[in-house]
mmCIF file of C-alpha atoms in Angstrom:
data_model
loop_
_atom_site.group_PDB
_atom_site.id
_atom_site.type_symbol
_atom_site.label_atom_id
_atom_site.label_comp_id
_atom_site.label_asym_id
_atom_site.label_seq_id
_atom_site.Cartn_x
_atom_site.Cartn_y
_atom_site.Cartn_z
ATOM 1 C CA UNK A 246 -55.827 54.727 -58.896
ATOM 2 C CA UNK A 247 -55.443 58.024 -56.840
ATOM 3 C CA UNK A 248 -54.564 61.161 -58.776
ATOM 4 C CA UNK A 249 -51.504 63.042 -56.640
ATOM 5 C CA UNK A 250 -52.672 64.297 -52.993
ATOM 6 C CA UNK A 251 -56.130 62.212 -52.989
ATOM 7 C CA UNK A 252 -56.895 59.268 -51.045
ATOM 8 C CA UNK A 253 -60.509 58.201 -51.790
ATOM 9 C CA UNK A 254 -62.134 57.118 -54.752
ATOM 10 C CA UNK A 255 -65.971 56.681 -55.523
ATOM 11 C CA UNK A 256 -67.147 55.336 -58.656
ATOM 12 C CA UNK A 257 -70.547 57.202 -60.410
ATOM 13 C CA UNK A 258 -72.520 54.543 -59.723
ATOM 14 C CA UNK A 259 -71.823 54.089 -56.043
ATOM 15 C CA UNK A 260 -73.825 53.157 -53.240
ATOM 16 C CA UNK A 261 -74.015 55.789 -50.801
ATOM 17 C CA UNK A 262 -74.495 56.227 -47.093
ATOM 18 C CA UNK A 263 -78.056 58.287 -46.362
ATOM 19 C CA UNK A 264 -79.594 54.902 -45.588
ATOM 20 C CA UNK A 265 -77.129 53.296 -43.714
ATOM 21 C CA UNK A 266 -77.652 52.205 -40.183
ATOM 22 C CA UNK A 267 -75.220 49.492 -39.577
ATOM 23 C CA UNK A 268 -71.528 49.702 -39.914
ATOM 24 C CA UNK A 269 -69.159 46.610 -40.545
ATOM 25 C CA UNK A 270 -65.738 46.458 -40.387
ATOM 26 C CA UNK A 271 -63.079 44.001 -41.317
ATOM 27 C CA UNK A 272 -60.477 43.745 -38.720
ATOM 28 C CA UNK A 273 -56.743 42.612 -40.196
ATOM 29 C CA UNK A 274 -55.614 45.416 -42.551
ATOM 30 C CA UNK A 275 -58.788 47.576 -42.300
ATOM 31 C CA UNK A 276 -59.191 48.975 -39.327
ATOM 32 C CA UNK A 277 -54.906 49.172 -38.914
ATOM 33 C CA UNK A 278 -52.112 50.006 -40.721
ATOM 34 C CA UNK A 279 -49.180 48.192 -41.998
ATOM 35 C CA UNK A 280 -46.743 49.592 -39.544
ATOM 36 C CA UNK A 281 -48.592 48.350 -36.702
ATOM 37 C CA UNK A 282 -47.054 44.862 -37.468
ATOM 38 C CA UNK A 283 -49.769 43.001 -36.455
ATOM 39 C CA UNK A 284 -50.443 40.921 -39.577
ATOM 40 C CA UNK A 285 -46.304 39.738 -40.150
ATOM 41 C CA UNK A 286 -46.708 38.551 -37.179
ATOM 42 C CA UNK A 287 -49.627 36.603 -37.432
ATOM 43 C CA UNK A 288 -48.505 35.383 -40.871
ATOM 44 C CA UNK A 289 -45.052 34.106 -39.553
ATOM 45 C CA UNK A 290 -46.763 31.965 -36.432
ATOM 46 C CA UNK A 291 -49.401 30.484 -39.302
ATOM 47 C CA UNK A 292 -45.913 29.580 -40.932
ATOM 48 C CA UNK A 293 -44.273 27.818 -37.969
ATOM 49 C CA UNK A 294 -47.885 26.014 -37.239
ATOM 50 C CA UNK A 295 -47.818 24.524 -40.416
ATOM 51 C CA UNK A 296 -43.725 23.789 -40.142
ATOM 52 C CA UNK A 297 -43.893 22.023 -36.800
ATOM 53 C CA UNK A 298 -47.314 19.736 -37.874
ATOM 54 C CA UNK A 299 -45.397 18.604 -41.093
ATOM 55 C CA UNK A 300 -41.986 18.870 -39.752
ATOM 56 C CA UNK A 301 -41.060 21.090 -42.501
ATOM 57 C CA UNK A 302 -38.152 22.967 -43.150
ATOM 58 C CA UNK A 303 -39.041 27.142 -43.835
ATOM 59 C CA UNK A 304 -39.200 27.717 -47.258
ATOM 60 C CA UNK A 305 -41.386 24.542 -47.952
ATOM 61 C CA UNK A 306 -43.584 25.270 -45.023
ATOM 62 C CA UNK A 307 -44.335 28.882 -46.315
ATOM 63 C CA UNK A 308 -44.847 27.184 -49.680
ATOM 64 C CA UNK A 309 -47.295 24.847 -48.463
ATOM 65 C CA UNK A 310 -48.978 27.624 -46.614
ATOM 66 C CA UNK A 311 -49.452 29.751 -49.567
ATOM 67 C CA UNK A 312 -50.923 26.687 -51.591
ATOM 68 C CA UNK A 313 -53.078 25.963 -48.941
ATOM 69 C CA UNK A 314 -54.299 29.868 -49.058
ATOM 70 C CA UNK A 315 -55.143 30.153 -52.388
ATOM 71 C CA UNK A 316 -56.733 26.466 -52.682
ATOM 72 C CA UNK A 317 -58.809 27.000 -49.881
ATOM 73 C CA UNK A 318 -59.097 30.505 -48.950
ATOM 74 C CA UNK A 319 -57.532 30.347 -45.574
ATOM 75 C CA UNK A 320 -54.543 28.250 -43.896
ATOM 76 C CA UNK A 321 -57.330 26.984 -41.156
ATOM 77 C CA UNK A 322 -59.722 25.931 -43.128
ATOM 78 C CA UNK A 323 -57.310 23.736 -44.959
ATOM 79 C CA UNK A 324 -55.639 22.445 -42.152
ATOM 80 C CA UNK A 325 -59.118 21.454 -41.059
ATOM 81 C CA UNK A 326 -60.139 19.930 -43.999
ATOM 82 C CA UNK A 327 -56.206 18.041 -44.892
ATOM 83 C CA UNK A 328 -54.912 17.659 -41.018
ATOM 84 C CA UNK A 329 -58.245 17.843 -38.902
ATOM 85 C CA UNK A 330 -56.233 20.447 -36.828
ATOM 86 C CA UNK A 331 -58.197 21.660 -34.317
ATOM 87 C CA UNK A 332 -59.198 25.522 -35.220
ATOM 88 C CA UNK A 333 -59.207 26.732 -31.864
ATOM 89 C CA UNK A 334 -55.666 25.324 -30.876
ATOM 90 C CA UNK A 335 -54.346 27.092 -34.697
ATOM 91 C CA UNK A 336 -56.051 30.395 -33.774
ATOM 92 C CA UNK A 337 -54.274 30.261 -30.223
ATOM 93 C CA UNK A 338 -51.016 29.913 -31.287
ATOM 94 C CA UNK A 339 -51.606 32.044 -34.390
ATOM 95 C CA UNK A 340 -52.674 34.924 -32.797
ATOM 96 C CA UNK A 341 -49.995 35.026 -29.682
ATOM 97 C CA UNK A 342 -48.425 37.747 -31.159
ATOM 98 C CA UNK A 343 -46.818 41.392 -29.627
ATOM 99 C CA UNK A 344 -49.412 43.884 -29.893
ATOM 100 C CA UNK A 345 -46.574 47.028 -28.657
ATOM 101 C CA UNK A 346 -46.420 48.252 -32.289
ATOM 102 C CA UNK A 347 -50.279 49.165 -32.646
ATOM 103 C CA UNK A 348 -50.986 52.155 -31.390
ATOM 104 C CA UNK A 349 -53.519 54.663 -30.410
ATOM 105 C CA UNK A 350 -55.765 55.840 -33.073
ATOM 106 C CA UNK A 351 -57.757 58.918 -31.642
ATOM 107 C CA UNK A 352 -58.884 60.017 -35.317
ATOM 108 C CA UNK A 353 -60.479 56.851 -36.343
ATOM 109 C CA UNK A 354 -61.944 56.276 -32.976
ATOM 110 C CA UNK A 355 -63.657 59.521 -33.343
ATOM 111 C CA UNK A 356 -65.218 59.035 -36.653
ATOM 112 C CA UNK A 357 -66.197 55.798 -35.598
ATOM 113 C CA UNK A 358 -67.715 56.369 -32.341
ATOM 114 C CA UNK A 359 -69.125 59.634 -34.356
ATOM 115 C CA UNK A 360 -71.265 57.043 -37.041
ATOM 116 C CA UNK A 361 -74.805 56.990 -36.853
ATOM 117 C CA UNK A 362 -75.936 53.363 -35.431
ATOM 118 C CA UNK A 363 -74.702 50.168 -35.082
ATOM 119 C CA UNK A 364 -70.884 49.276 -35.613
ATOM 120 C CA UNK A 365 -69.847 45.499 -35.824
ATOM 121 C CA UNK A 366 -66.630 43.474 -36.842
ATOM 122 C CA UNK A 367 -66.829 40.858 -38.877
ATOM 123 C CA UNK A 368 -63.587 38.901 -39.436
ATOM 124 C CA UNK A 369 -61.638 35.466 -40.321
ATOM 125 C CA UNK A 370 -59.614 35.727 -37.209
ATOM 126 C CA UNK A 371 -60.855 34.907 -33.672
ATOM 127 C CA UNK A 372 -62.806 37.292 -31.124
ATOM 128 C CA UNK A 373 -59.896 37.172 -28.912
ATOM 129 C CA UNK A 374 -57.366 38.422 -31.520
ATOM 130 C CA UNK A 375 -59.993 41.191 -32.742
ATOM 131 C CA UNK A 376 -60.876 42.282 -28.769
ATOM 132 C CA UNK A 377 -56.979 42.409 -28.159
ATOM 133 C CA UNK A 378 -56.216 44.591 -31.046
ATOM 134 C CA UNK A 379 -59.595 46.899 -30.946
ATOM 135 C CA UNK A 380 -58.556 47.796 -27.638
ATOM 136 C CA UNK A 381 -54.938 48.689 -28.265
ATOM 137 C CA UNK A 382 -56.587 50.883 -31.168
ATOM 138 C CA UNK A 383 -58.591 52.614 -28.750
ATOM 139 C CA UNK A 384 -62.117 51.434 -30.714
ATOM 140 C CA UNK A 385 -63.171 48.702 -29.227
ATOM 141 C CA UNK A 386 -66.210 50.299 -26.828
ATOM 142 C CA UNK A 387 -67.456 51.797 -30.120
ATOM 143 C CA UNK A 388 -68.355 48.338 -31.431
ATOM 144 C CA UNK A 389 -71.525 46.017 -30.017
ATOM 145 C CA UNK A 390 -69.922 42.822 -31.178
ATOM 146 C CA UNK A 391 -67.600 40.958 -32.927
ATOM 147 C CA UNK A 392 -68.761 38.303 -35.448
ATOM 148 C CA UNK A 393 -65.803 35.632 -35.455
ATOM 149 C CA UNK A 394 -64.416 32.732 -37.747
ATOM 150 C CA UNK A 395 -66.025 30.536 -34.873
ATOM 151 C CA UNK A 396 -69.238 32.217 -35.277
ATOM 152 C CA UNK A 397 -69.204 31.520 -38.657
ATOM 153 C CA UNK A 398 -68.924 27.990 -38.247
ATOM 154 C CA UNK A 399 -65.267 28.254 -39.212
ATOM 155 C CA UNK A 400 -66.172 29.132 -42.949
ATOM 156 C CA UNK A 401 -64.044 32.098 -43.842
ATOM 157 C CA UNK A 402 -65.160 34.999 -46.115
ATOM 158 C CA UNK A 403 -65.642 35.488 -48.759
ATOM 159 C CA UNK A 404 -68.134 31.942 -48.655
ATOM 160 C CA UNK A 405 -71.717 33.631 -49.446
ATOM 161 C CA UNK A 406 -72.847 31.554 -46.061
ATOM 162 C CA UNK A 407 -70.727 33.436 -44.160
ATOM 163 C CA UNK A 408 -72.313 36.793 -44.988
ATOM 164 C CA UNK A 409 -75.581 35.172 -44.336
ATOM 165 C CA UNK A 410 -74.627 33.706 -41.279
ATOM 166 C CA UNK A 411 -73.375 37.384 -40.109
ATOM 167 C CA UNK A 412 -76.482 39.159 -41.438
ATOM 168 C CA UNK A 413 -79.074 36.911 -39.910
ATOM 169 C CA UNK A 414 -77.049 36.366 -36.174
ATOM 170 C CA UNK A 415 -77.119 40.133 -35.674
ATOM 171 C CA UNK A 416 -80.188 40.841 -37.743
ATOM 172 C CA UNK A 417 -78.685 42.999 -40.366
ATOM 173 C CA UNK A 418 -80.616 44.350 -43.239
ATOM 174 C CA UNK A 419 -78.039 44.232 -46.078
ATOM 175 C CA UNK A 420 -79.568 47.838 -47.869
ATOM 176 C CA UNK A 421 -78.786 49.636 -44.831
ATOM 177 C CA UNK A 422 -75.733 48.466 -44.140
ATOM 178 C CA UNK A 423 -71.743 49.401 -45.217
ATOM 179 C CA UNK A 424 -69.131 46.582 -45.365
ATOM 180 C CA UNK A 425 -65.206 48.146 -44.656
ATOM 181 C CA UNK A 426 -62.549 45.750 -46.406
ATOM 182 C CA UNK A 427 -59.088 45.446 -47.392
ATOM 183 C CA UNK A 428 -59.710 42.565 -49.605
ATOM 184 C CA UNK A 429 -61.451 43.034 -52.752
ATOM 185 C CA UNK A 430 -62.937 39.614 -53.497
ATOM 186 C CA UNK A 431 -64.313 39.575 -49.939
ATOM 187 C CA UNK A 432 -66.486 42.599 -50.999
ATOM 188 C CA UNK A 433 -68.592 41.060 -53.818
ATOM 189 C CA UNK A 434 -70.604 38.587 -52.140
ATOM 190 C CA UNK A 435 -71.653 41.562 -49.663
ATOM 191 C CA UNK A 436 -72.247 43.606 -52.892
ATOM 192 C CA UNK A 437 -74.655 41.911 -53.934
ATOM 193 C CA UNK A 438 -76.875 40.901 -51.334
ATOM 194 C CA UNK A 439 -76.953 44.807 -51.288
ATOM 195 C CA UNK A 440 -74.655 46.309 -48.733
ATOM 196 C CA UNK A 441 -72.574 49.378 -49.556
ATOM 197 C CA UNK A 442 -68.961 48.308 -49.644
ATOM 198 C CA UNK A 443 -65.739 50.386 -49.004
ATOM 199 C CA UNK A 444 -62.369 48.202 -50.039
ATOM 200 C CA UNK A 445 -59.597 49.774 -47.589
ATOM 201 C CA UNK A 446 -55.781 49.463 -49.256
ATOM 202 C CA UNK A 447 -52.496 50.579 -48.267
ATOM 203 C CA UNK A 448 -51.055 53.819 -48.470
ATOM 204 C CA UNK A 449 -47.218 51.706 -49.345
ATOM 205 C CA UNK A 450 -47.833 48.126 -50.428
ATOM 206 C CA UNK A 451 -46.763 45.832 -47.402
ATOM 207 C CA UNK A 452 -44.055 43.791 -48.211
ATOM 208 C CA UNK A 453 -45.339 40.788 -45.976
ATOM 209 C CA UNK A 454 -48.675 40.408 -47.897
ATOM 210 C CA UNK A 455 -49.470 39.294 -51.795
ATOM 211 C CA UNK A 456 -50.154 42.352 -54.342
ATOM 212 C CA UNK A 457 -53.643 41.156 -55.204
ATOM 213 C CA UNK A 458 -54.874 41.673 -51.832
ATOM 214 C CA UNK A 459 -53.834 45.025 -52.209
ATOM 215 C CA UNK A 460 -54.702 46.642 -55.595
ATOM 216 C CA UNK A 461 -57.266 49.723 -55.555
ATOM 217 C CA UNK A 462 -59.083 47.620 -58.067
ATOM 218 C CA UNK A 463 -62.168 49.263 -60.082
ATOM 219 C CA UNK A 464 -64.662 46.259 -60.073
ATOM 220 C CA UNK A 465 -68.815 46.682 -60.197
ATOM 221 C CA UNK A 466 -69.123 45.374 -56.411
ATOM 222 C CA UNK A 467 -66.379 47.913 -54.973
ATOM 223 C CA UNK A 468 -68.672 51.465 -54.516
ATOM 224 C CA UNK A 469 -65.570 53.495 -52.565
ATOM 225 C CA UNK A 470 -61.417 52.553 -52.256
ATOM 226 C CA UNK A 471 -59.594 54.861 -49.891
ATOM 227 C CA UNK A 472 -56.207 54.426 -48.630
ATOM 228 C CA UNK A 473 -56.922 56.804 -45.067
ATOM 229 C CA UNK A 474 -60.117 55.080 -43.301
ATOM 230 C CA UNK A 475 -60.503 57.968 -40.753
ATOM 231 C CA UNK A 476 -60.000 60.784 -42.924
ATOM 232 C CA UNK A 477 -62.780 58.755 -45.237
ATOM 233 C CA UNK A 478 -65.113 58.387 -42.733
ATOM 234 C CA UNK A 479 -64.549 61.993 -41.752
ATOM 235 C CA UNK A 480 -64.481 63.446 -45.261
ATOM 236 C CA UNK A 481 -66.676 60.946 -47.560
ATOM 237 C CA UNK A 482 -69.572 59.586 -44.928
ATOM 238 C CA UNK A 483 -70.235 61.625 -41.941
ATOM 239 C CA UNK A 484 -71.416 64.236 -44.031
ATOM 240 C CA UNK A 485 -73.686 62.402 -45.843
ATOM 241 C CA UNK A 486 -75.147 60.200 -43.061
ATOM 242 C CA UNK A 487 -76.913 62.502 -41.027
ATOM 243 C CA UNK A 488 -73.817 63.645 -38.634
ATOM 244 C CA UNK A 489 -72.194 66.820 -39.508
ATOM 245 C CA UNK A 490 -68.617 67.081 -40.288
#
């Protein structure tokens, strides 16, 4: 995807940033990297939640788990919908991980902070989890709120409703918006109800997650890949949103 010594990528027919007013970022795998080690974490606890409610062994638990992903787009809302686990209980013990790995990051809080308007999160986890690791990033104060898997009725992206739901709590026009995500698929729906979308990927695949969640994929509803958030942000949008470089 990246010719030697680049990290972004904008297609011809991208949607660009003049207009944009309101900035949304995923949380898991966007707004860190891998070697923070926040997301082998989180996947290991989702692994010994579902091993201790079926009194599975490891390997079939992990299995299970990964069936239960693709079927339904996230372990929770399958557990919900096969278990009736309660979602707040899962996202507790799911998300009591060590957060010593993640550190600092005064170059993306800059850019951020440095963005013309509003800045949101909008993730699958919980508020708690996305507070906890905002802070240990150092961006948290840049952001006015965090739109959570309970907010969104515990429908996970990338369900259109869930977009809806996001846009209409906080009053977002969609044209004037950017959507940052490490996920392609979660980037169409946002696409095309009109929002210019950014798909964040890896600079060394991460062993711990699948390879589709991490390709620099060319697709119509992906306007800009990069595998270096800050530098984008510094490079590819403040200049063209109003905010020198």
């Amino acid at each position: 995807m990246f010719l030697s010594g680049e990290s972004h990528f904008t297609t011809p027919e991208s949607r660009g940033f003049r207009e944009v007013d309101t900035w949304v970022f995923d949380l898991d795998n966007t707004l860190y990297p891998s070697d923070a080690r926040v997301w082998p974490q989180v996947d290991e606890r989702i692994t010994l939640y579902v091993m201790r409610l079926y009194g599975l062994d490891g390997l079939s638990a992990r299995a299970l788990q990964k069936h239960f992903y693709h079927r339904y787009g996230t372990t929770l809302k399958a557990l919900m919908v096969e278990a009736g686990v309660d979602p707040h209980d899962f996202l507790d013990f799911a998300h009591d991980i060590d957060h010593s790995a993640i550190k600092l990051d005064t170059a993306l809080g800059d850019a951020i902070e440095r963005l013309p308007g509003r800045k949101l999160i909008l993730t699958n986890g919980s508020r708690r989890h996305a507070e906890r690791v905002a802070a240990k990033l150092g961006i948290l104060d840049h952001f006015e709120d965090v739109f959570d898997i309970a907010a969104a009725d515990f429908v996970p992206k990338p369900e259109r409703s869930t977009y809806e739901r996001f846009l209409e709590r906080h009053g977002v026009d969609p044209h004037r918006s950017a959507l940052f995500e490490d996920i392609a698929r979660n980037l169409a729906v946002p696409h095309d109800l009109g929002m210019a979308t950014v798909l964040v990927v890896p600079r060394i695949l991460d062993p711990f997650r699948e390879s589709f969640e991490q390709e620099a994929v060319r697709e119509p509803h992906i306007d800009h890949i990069t595998n270096d958030l800050a530098a984008f942000l510094q490079d590819c949008v403040l200049p063209v949103s109003g905010e020198a470089p």
